Amino acid sequence: MAIKAPKGTKDILPSEIENWHNIEKIASDVFTKANFKEIRTPIFEDTDLFERGVGDTTDIVNKEMYTFIKSDRSLTLRPENTAGVVRAYLEHGFHRESPPVKLWYKGPMFRYERPQAGRQRQFHQIGVEMFGIQDASADAECIMLATEFLHGLGLNDLVVEINSLGCNVCRQEYKEQLKKTIAPFLDGLCEDCRSRYEKNPLRILDCKNETCNKLFEENNLKESISGIKLCDECSTHYMQLKSYLDALNIKYVENTFLVRGLDYYTKTVFEIKSNNLGSQNAVCGGGRYDGLVETLGGPHTPAVGWAMGVERLNSLIPQLETSKIDYFVVSDNKVEAVKLAAKLRKEGFSVEFDYNSRKFAKQLEKASKIANKAIILGEDEIQNNYLTVKNLSDSTQLKMTFEDIIKE
Ligand code: ATP
Ligand code: MG
C-alpha cells in the first residue's frame, strides 16, 4: 500500500506555495518596518522547556506534545514558539541588551489534537515577541502589528477581542469567586474541567467542550461570574492599553471571559477572530507574559507577543494563481536551447526548454501552459542569428536579437 502523509499533516503543494510566500513576505515587511528581527529556533527542544514554559496544567503539555527519548534525553517537537524564543533570548544574552528586544518567527508547530477543519497536528505559526517593556504601549504595538499584517493580507473584517487577566494577586481572588460559582455544577463539567477546577479554574472559561458550554448557558453561569476585579496597577495598565488602541484607531471588543489556553499570561490577553472560519474561529492569540522569562531562569522581564495560525489565515484569503515563467525555448537543437536558457537565466529570467526535442507544435502547447512567451529557435534562427519571440497570450510574433530581449 502506498504511504500517505501522517494524519493531521498536509503537503503544501507548488500550486499553493505562492500564497504562503505572499503571507510570509507581508509578515516580514510589516515586522521589519517596526524594527522586529527574525529568529529561527530549533523544531525540537528539551521537554522540560515546555513543561516549565507552557505550563503543566495546559492541554498542550498534558495531551498534545510529541515527545520522544533519544540517548536518555526527553525531547519534544515544539507545540508553540514562545518558550523556544525565550530560551534563545536568555541563552544568547539578549536580556543584557537595552530593551526593547523585538523578535518575530515563522515555522511549523506540532500538537497531537483531533484533526478537523482549521486544526492540524503539524501546522504553522507566524508570531512576534517583544521583551523588556512594561508599558501598555508595547501591548498596543503588538496588537497593531497583528492588525497591520492582517490588513496587508486584505483581511479587514476581523474582530479583536481583549481582556486583562491581571496579576497573581488580582487573579487569586477571581479564582476563588469562580470556584464558588462553579462548585454546584462541577459534576456536570467535562473531565478536563473537573481537573482544571483545582489546578487552573480560569481555564474552565476557555473550555471548548459542548457539554460544558451548554451547562454554562443553561445555568446562566457567565452572567453570575462578573469579570476579574483588577488591582490598581493592572487596572491602570488595562486602561492605558485601551487608550493606546483608541489613539491608533484599532477597534476592539472587550471580552471578560477571554482567558487563553496557556498558563503564562499576565495582564493583557487578546484574540483576533473571524466570522468566516466556523468553530475554529481564532486566527491570532496572544498577550503579556511578564513572568515567563523568570520562570525559565532569567531576570524578571516584562514581555508581550502573539502567534497566528497560517493555515487559518490562508483559508481566509483568495488563492493566488501559480505565476508563469518568462520564456519557454522551443527548439529541436537541444544544445542551442540549453545554451540560450542558461544565458537568459543569467540575465534574471525564468526559463524552461524541452528536454525531449518534441515537435514544435507539442512544445508550443506546453509553452502556452507554463510560460508567458515562447522563444522559437529553429534552423533559420540559428543560421541567421536571431530569435522569434511569440507572445503566448495574444499569439503575436516578433523577430528579436538576444540583446533586444535583455533591453526589453
Ligand atoms: P485554539 O483555541 O483554536 O485551540 P489555541 O489557543 O490553542 O487555539 P494558540 O496556542 O494561541 O492557539 O495559537 C495561536 C494560533 O495558532 C491560533 O489562534 C490558531 O490560529 C493557530 N492554531 C493553534 N492550534 C492549531 C492547530 N492545531 N491547527 C491549526 N492552527 C492552530
Ligand atoms: Mg488549542
Coordinates of C-alpha atoms and ligand atoms in Angstrom, one line a residue:
M1 CA 0.0 0.0 0.0
A2 CA 1.3 3.5 -0.8
I3 CA 2.4 5.6 2.1
K4 CA 0.4 8.7 2.9
A5 CA 1.2 11.8 4.9
P6 CA 0.5 11.2 8.6
K7 CA -2.9 12.1 9.9
G8 CA -3.2 15.8 10.7
T9 CA -0.4 16.8 8.4
K10 CA -0.6 18.3 4.9
D11 CA 1.7 18.8 2.0
I12 CA 1.9 22.4 0.8
L13 CA 1.9 21.9 -2.9
P14 CA 3.6 24.1 -5.6
S15 CA 0.1 25.2 -6.7
E16 CA -0.4 26.6 -3.1
I17 CA 3.1 27.9 -2.4
E18 CA 2.6 31.4 -3.8
N19 CA 0.0 32.2 -1.1
W20 CA 2.5 31.1 1.6
H21 CA 5.3 33.2 0.1
N22 CA 2.9 36.1 -0.1
I23 CA 1.9 35.7 3.6
E24 CA 5.5 35.4 4.7
K25 CA 6.6 38.4 2.7
I26 CA 3.9 40.6 4.0
A27 CA 4.7 39.5 7.6
S28 CA 8.4 40.2 7.1
D29 CA 7.7 43.6 5.6
V30 CA 5.3 44.7 8.3
F31 CA 7.5 43.5 11.2
T32 CA 10.7 44.8 9.7
K33 CA 9.2 48.3 9.5
A34 CA 8.5 48.1 13.2
N35 CA 12.2 47.0 13.8
F36 CA 11.3 43.4 14.7
K37 CA 14.1 40.9 13.8
E38 CA 13.5 37.4 12.6
I39 CA 14.7 34.5 14.8
R40 CA 14.7 30.8 13.9
T41 CA 14.9 28.3 16.8
P42 CA 15.1 24.5 16.7
I43 CA 12.0 22.5 15.9
F44 CA 12.6 20.3 18.9
E45 CA 13.7 21.4 22.4
D46 CA 14.2 19.8 25.8
T47 CA 10.7 18.6 27.0
D48 CA 11.4 20.4 30.2
L49 CA 11.3 23.8 28.4
F50 CA 7.7 23.3 27.5
E51 CA 6.7 21.7 30.8
R52 CA 8.0 24.8 32.7
G53 CA 7.3 27.4 30.0
V54 CA 3.9 26.4 28.6
G55 CA 2.7 25.1 32.0
D56 CA 1.9 21.6 33.2
T57 CA -1.8 22.3 33.6
T58 CA -2.3 23.1 29.9
D59 CA -3.8 20.8 27.3
I60 CA -0.7 21.3 25.2
V61 CA 1.6 19.8 27.8
N62 CA -0.8 17.3 29.2
K63 CA -2.1 15.8 26.0
E64 CA -0.8 17.4 22.9
M65 CA 3.0 17.1 22.9
Y66 CA 5.1 14.9 20.5
T67 CA 7.7 13.7 22.9
F68 CA 10.5 11.2 22.3
I69 CA 13.5 9.9 24.0
K70 CA 17.0 10.0 22.4
S71 CA 20.1 9.0 24.3
D72 CA 18.2 9.2 27.6
R73 CA 17.1 12.7 26.8
S74 CA 13.5 13.7 26.6
L75 CA 12.9 15.9 23.6
T76 CA 9.6 17.4 22.3
L77 CA 8.6 18.8 18.9
R78 CA 7.7 22.4 19.6
P79 CA 4.0 22.9 20.2
E80 CA 4.4 26.7 20.2
N81 CA 7.4 29.0 19.9
T82 CA 7.3 31.5 22.7
A83 CA 9.1 29.1 25.1
G84 CA 11.8 28.5 22.5
V85 CA 12.3 32.2 21.8
V86 CA 12.6 32.9 25.5
R87 CA 15.2 30.1 25.8
A88 CA 17.2 31.6 22.9
Y89 CA 16.8 35.1 24.3
L90 CA 18.4 34.0 27.6
E91 CA 21.0 31.7 26.0
H92 CA 22.4 34.5 23.8
G93 CA 22.3 37.2 26.4
F94 CA 19.6 39.4 24.8
H95 CA 18.4 40.2 28.3
R96 CA 21.6 42.2 28.7
E97 CA 20.8 44.5 25.7
S98 CA 18.9 47.7 26.3
P99 CA 15.2 47.0 25.9
P100 CA 13.1 46.5 23.9
V101 CA 14.2 43.3 22.2
K102 CA 11.8 42.7 19.3
L103 CA 11.7 39.3 17.6
W104 CA 9.5 37.5 15.1
Y105 CA 9.4 34.0 13.8
K106 CA 7.6 31.7 11.4
G107 CA 7.5 27.9 11.2
P108 CA 5.8 24.6 11.9
M109 CA 4.4 23.6 15.3
F110 CA 3.2 20.2 16.4
R111 CA 0.2 19.3 18.6
Y112 CA -1.4 16.0 19.0
E113 CA -5.0 17.2 18.5
R114 CA -8.1 15.8 16.8
P115 CA -7.6 16.9 13.2
Q116 CA -10.6 18.9 11.7
A117 CA -11.1 21.9 9.5
G118 CA -8.6 24.6 10.8
R119 CA -6.9 22.1 13.2
Q120 CA -3.9 20.1 12.2
R121 CA -1.2 18.1 14.0
Q122 CA 1.5 19.9 12.1
F123 CA 0.5 23.5 11.5
H124 CA 2.3 26.8 11.0
Q125 CA 2.5 29.9 13.1
I126 CA 3.9 33.4 12.5
G127 CA 4.5 35.2 15.7
V128 CA 6.1 38.2 17.4
E129 CA 7.6 38.6 20.9
M130 CA 8.6 41.9 22.5
F131 CA 10.8 41.9 25.6
G132 CA 11.6 44.5 28.2
I133 CA 8.7 46.9 28.1
Q134 CA 6.2 47.1 30.9
D135 CA 4.2 50.0 29.5
A136 CA 1.0 49.2 27.7
S137 CA 2.3 50.9 24.5
A138 CA 4.2 47.5 23.9
D139 CA 0.9 45.6 24.1
A140 CA -0.7 48.1 21.8
E141 CA 2.2 47.9 19.3
C142 CA 1.9 44.2 19.2
I143 CA -1.8 44.3 18.6
M144 CA -1.3 47.0 15.9
L145 CA 1.4 44.8 14.2
A146 CA -1.2 42.0 14.0
T147 CA -3.9 44.2 12.5
E148 CA -1.4 45.8 10.1
F149 CA -0.4 42.3 9.0
L150 CA -4.0 41.2 8.5
H151 CA -4.8 44.4 6.6
G152 CA -1.8 43.8 4.4
L153 CA -3.4 40.4 3.5
G154 CA -6.6 42.2 2.7
L155 CA -8.4 41.0 5.8
N156 CA -10.3 43.9 7.2
D157 CA -13.4 42.4 8.9
L158 CA -11.7 40.6 11.8
V159 CA -12.7 41.2 15.4
V160 CA -10.0 42.0 18.0
E161 CA -11.1 40.8 21.5
I162 CA -9.2 42.0 24.5
N163 CA -9.2 41.3 28.2
S164 CA -6.9 41.6 31.2
L165 CA -6.1 38.7 33.4
G166 CA -4.4 40.9 36.0
C167 CA -1.5 39.7 38.1
N168 CA -1.3 36.8 40.6
V169 CA -2.8 39.0 43.3
C170 CA -6.0 40.0 41.4
R171 CA -6.3 36.6 39.9
Q172 CA -6.3 34.7 43.2
E173 CA -9.5 36.4 44.3
Y174 CA -11.1 35.8 41.0
K175 CA -10.2 32.1 41.1
E176 CA -11.9 31.7 44.4
Q177 CA -15.0 33.5 43.3
L178 CA -15.1 31.4 40.1
K179 CA -14.8 28.2 42.0
K180 CA -17.6 29.2 44.3
T181 CA -19.9 29.9 41.4
I182 CA -19.0 26.7 39.6
A183 CA -19.0 24.4 42.6
P184 CA -22.6 23.3 42.4
F185 CA -22.2 22.3 38.7
L186 CA -18.9 20.6 39.0
D187 CA -20.3 17.1 38.4
G188 CA -21.8 18.2 35.1
L189 CA -18.5 19.5 33.7
C190 CA -16.2 17.5 31.4
E191 CA -13.3 15.6 32.8
D192 CA -10.7 18.2 31.8
C193 CA -12.7 21.0 33.6
R194 CA -13.1 18.9 36.7
S195 CA -9.3 18.6 36.9
R196 CA -8.9 22.3 35.9
Y197 CA -11.1 23.2 38.8
E198 CA -8.3 22.8 41.3
K199 CA -5.3 23.4 39.2
N200 CA -6.3 26.2 36.9
P201 CA -10.0 27.2 37.3
L202 CA -9.7 30.1 34.9
R203 CA -9.2 27.7 32.0
I204 CA -12.8 26.4 32.6
L205 CA -13.9 29.6 30.9
D206 CA -11.9 28.6 27.8
C207 CA -13.3 25.0 27.5
K208 CA -14.4 24.1 24.0
N209 CA -16.4 21.0 25.1
E210 CA -20.1 21.1 24.1
T211 CA -21.3 19.8 27.5
C212 CA -19.5 22.5 29.4
N213 CA -20.7 25.2 27.0
K214 CA -24.3 24.0 27.3
L215 CA -24.1 23.8 31.1
F216 CA -22.8 27.3 31.3
E217 CA -25.5 28.6 29.0
E218 CA -28.4 26.8 30.6
N219 CA -27.5 28.0 34.1
N220 CA -26.6 31.5 33.0
L221 CA -23.2 30.9 34.7
K222 CA -21.5 33.6 32.7
E223 CA -23.9 36.2 33.9
S224 CA -23.2 35.3 37.5
I225 CA -19.5 35.4 37.0
S226 CA -18.5 39.0 36.7
G227 CA -15.2 39.9 35.2
I228 CA -11.9 39.8 37.1
K229 CA -11.5 42.6 39.6
L230 CA -8.2 44.2 38.8
C231 CA -5.8 45.8 41.3
D232 CA -4.9 49.4 40.8
E233 CA -1.8 48.7 38.8
C234 CA -3.4 46.2 36.5
S235 CA -6.5 48.3 36.0
T236 CA -4.4 51.3 35.0
H237 CA -2.4 49.2 32.6
Y238 CA -5.6 47.9 31.0
M239 CA -7.0 51.4 30.7
Q240 CA -3.8 52.6 29.1
L241 CA -3.9 49.8 26.6
K242 CA -7.4 50.8 25.6
S243 CA -6.4 54.5 25.2
Y244 CA -3.4 53.5 23.1
L245 CA -5.7 51.3 20.9
D246 CA -8.2 54.2 20.6
A247 CA -5.4 56.6 19.6
L248 CA -4.2 54.1 17.0
N249 CA -7.8 53.7 15.7
I250 CA -7.8 50.0 16.4
K251 CA -11.3 48.7 17.1
Y252 CA -11.7 46.1 19.8
V253 CA -14.3 44.3 21.8
E254 CA -13.8 43.6 25.5
N255 CA -14.5 40.0 26.4
T256 CA -14.2 39.4 30.1
F257 CA -14.2 35.7 29.5
L258 CA -11.2 35.6 27.3
V259 CA -8.6 33.6 29.2
R260 CA -6.4 31.8 26.6
G261 CA -5.0 28.3 26.8
L262 CA -1.5 28.9 28.1
D263 CA -0.5 29.4 31.7
Y264 CA 2.0 32.1 31.3
Y265 CA -0.3 35.1 30.5
T266 CA -0.5 38.1 32.9
K267 CA -2.5 41.3 32.4
T268 CA -3.3 41.7 28.6
V269 CA -4.7 38.9 26.6
F270 CA -6.2 39.1 23.2
E271 CA -7.5 37.1 20.3
I272 CA -8.4 38.0 16.7
K273 CA -11.4 36.1 15.4
S274 CA -13.1 35.7 12.0
N275 CA -16.7 35.0 11.4
N276 CA -15.8 33.0 8.3
L277 CA -13.9 30.2 10.0
G278 CA -16.6 28.1 11.6
S279 CA -15.8 26.7 15.1
Q280 CA -12.0 27.1 14.8
N281 CA -12.5 30.9 14.5
A282 CA -9.3 32.3 16.1
V283 CA -6.6 33.3 13.8
C284 CA -4.4 35.0 16.4
G285 CA -3.9 34.7 20.1
G286 CA -1.5 36.5 22.4
G287 CA -0.9 38.6 25.4
R288 CA 1.5 39.7 28.1
Y289 CA 3.7 37.2 29.9
D290 CA 5.7 39.1 32.5
G291 CA 6.6 36.0 34.5
L292 CA 7.9 33.7 31.8
V293 CA 11.5 34.8 31.4
E294 CA 11.9 34.5 35.1
T295 CA 10.2 31.0 35.1
L296 CA 12.8 29.9 32.6
G297 CA 15.7 31.1 34.7
G298 CA 16.2 34.7 33.6
P299 CA 15.7 38.0 35.3
H300 CA 12.3 39.5 35.8
T301 CA 11.4 40.7 32.3
P302 CA 8.1 42.1 31.1
A303 CA 7.1 40.7 27.7
V304 CA 4.2 40.5 25.2
G305 CA 3.6 38.7 22.0
W306 CA 1.2 36.7 19.8
A307 CA 1.0 33.9 17.4
M308 CA -1.1 33.4 14.2
G309 CA -2.2 30.2 12.6
V310 CA -1.1 30.4 9.0
E311 CA -3.4 27.7 7.7
R312 CA -6.4 29.5 9.2
L313 CA -5.2 32.8 7.7
N314 CA -4.6 31.2 4.3
S315 CA -8.2 29.8 4.3
L316 CA -9.5 33.4 4.6
I317 CA -7.6 34.8 1.6
P318 CA -8.1 34.1 -2.1
Q319 CA -5.7 31.6 -3.6
L320 CA -3.1 33.2 -5.9
E321 CA -2.6 31.5 -9.3
T322 CA 0.8 29.9 -9.9
S323 CA 2.7 32.5 -11.9
K324 CA 4.0 31.6 -15.3
I325 CA 7.7 31.6 -16.2
D326 CA 9.1 34.2 -18.5
Y327 CA 10.2 32.1 -21.5
F328 CA 10.0 28.7 -23.0
V329 CA 12.6 27.9 -25.6
V330 CA 11.1 26.0 -28.5
S331 CA 13.8 24.2 -30.4
D332 CA 14.9 20.9 -31.9
N333 CA 18.5 21.8 -31.3
K334 CA 19.0 20.8 -27.6
V335 CA 22.5 22.2 -27.3
E336 CA 21.4 25.7 -28.6
A337 CA 18.3 25.5 -26.4
V338 CA 20.2 24.7 -23.3
K339 CA 22.8 27.5 -24.0
L340 CA 20.1 30.1 -24.6
A341 CA 18.2 29.1 -21.5
A342 CA 21.3 29.4 -19.4
K343 CA 22.1 32.8 -20.9
L344 CA 18.6 34.1 -20.2
R345 CA 18.6 32.7 -16.7
K346 CA 21.8 34.6 -16.0
E347 CA 20.0 37.8 -17.0
G348 CA 17.4 37.1 -14.4
F349 CA 14.6 35.5 -16.5
S350 CA 12.8 32.2 -15.6
V351 CA 13.3 29.9 -18.5
E352 CA 12.3 26.3 -19.5
F353 CA 13.0 24.3 -22.6
D354 CA 12.0 20.9 -24.0
Y355 CA 14.2 18.0 -22.8
N356 CA 12.9 15.7 -25.5
S357 CA 13.1 17.9 -28.6
R358 CA 9.5 17.1 -29.5
K359 CA 7.6 18.5 -32.5
F360 CA 7.3 22.3 -32.3
A361 CA 3.5 22.1 -32.0
K362 CA 3.9 20.0 -28.9
Q363 CA 6.5 22.3 -27.4
L364 CA 4.3 25.3 -28.1
E365 CA 1.4 23.6 -26.5
K366 CA 3.5 23.0 -23.3
A367 CA 4.9 26.6 -23.5
S368 CA 1.5 28.2 -23.5
K369 CA 0.5 26.3 -20.4
I370 CA 3.6 27.4 -18.3
A371 CA 5.2 30.4 -19.9
N372 CA 4.3 34.0 -20.9
K373 CA 6.4 33.9 -24.0
A374 CA 8.0 31.3 -26.3
I375 CA 11.3 31.8 -28.0
I376 CA 11.5 29.9 -31.2
L377 CA 15.0 28.8 -32.0
G378 CA 14.6 26.9 -35.3
E379 CA 17.2 26.3 -38.0
D380 CA 16.7 29.6 -39.7
E381 CA 17.0 31.5 -36.4
I382 CA 20.3 29.7 -35.6
Q383 CA 21.7 30.3 -39.1
N384 CA 20.8 34.0 -39.2
N385 CA 21.4 34.7 -35.5
Y386 CA 18.0 36.0 -34.4
L387 CA 15.2 34.7 -32.2
T388 CA 11.4 34.6 -32.8
V389 CA 9.6 35.7 -29.7
K390 CA 6.0 34.7 -29.5
N391 CA 3.7 36.3 -27.0
L392 CA 1.6 33.4 -25.8
S393 CA -1.3 35.5 -24.6
D394 CA -2.1 37.1 -27.9
S395 CA 0.0 35.0 -30.3
T396 CA 1.9 38.0 -31.8
Q397 CA 5.3 37.2 -33.0
L398 CA 8.5 39.4 -33.3
K399 CA 12.0 38.8 -34.6
M400 CA 14.5 39.9 -32.0
T401 CA 18.1 39.6 -31.0
F402 CA 19.2 38.4 -27.6
E403 CA 20.2 42.0 -26.8
D404 CA 16.7 43.2 -27.7
I405 CA 15.3 40.7 -25.2
I406 CA 17.6 41.9 -22.5
K407 CA 16.8 45.5 -23.2
E408 CA 13.0 44.8 -23.2
Ligands
ATP1 P1 -7.5 27.0 19.7 O1 -8.2 27.6 20.9 O2 -8.1 27.2 18.4 O3 -7.0 25.6 20.0 P2 -5.0 28.0 20.9 O4 -5.5 28.9 21.9 O5 -4.6 26.6 21.2 O6 -6.1 27.9 19.7 P3 -2.6 29.3 20.4 O7 -1.7 28.4 21.1 O8 -2.9 30.6 20.9 O9 -3.9 28.6 20.0 O10 -2.0 29.5 18.9 C1 -2.3 30.7 18.1 C2 -3.0 30.4 16.8 O11 -2.4 29.3 16.2 C3 -4.5 30.1 17.0 O12 -5.2 31.2 17.1 C4 -4.7 29.3 15.7 O13 -4.9 30.2 14.6 C5 -3.4 28.6 15.5 N1 -3.5 27.2 15.9 C6 -3.4 26.7 17.2 N2 -3.5 25.3 17.2 C7 -3.7 25.0 15.9 C8 -3.9 23.7 15.2 N3 -3.8 22.6 15.8 N4 -4.0 23.7 13.8 C9 -4.0 24.9 13.1 N5 -3.9 26.1 13.7 C10 -3.7 26.1 15.1
MG2 MG -5.6 24.7 21.2

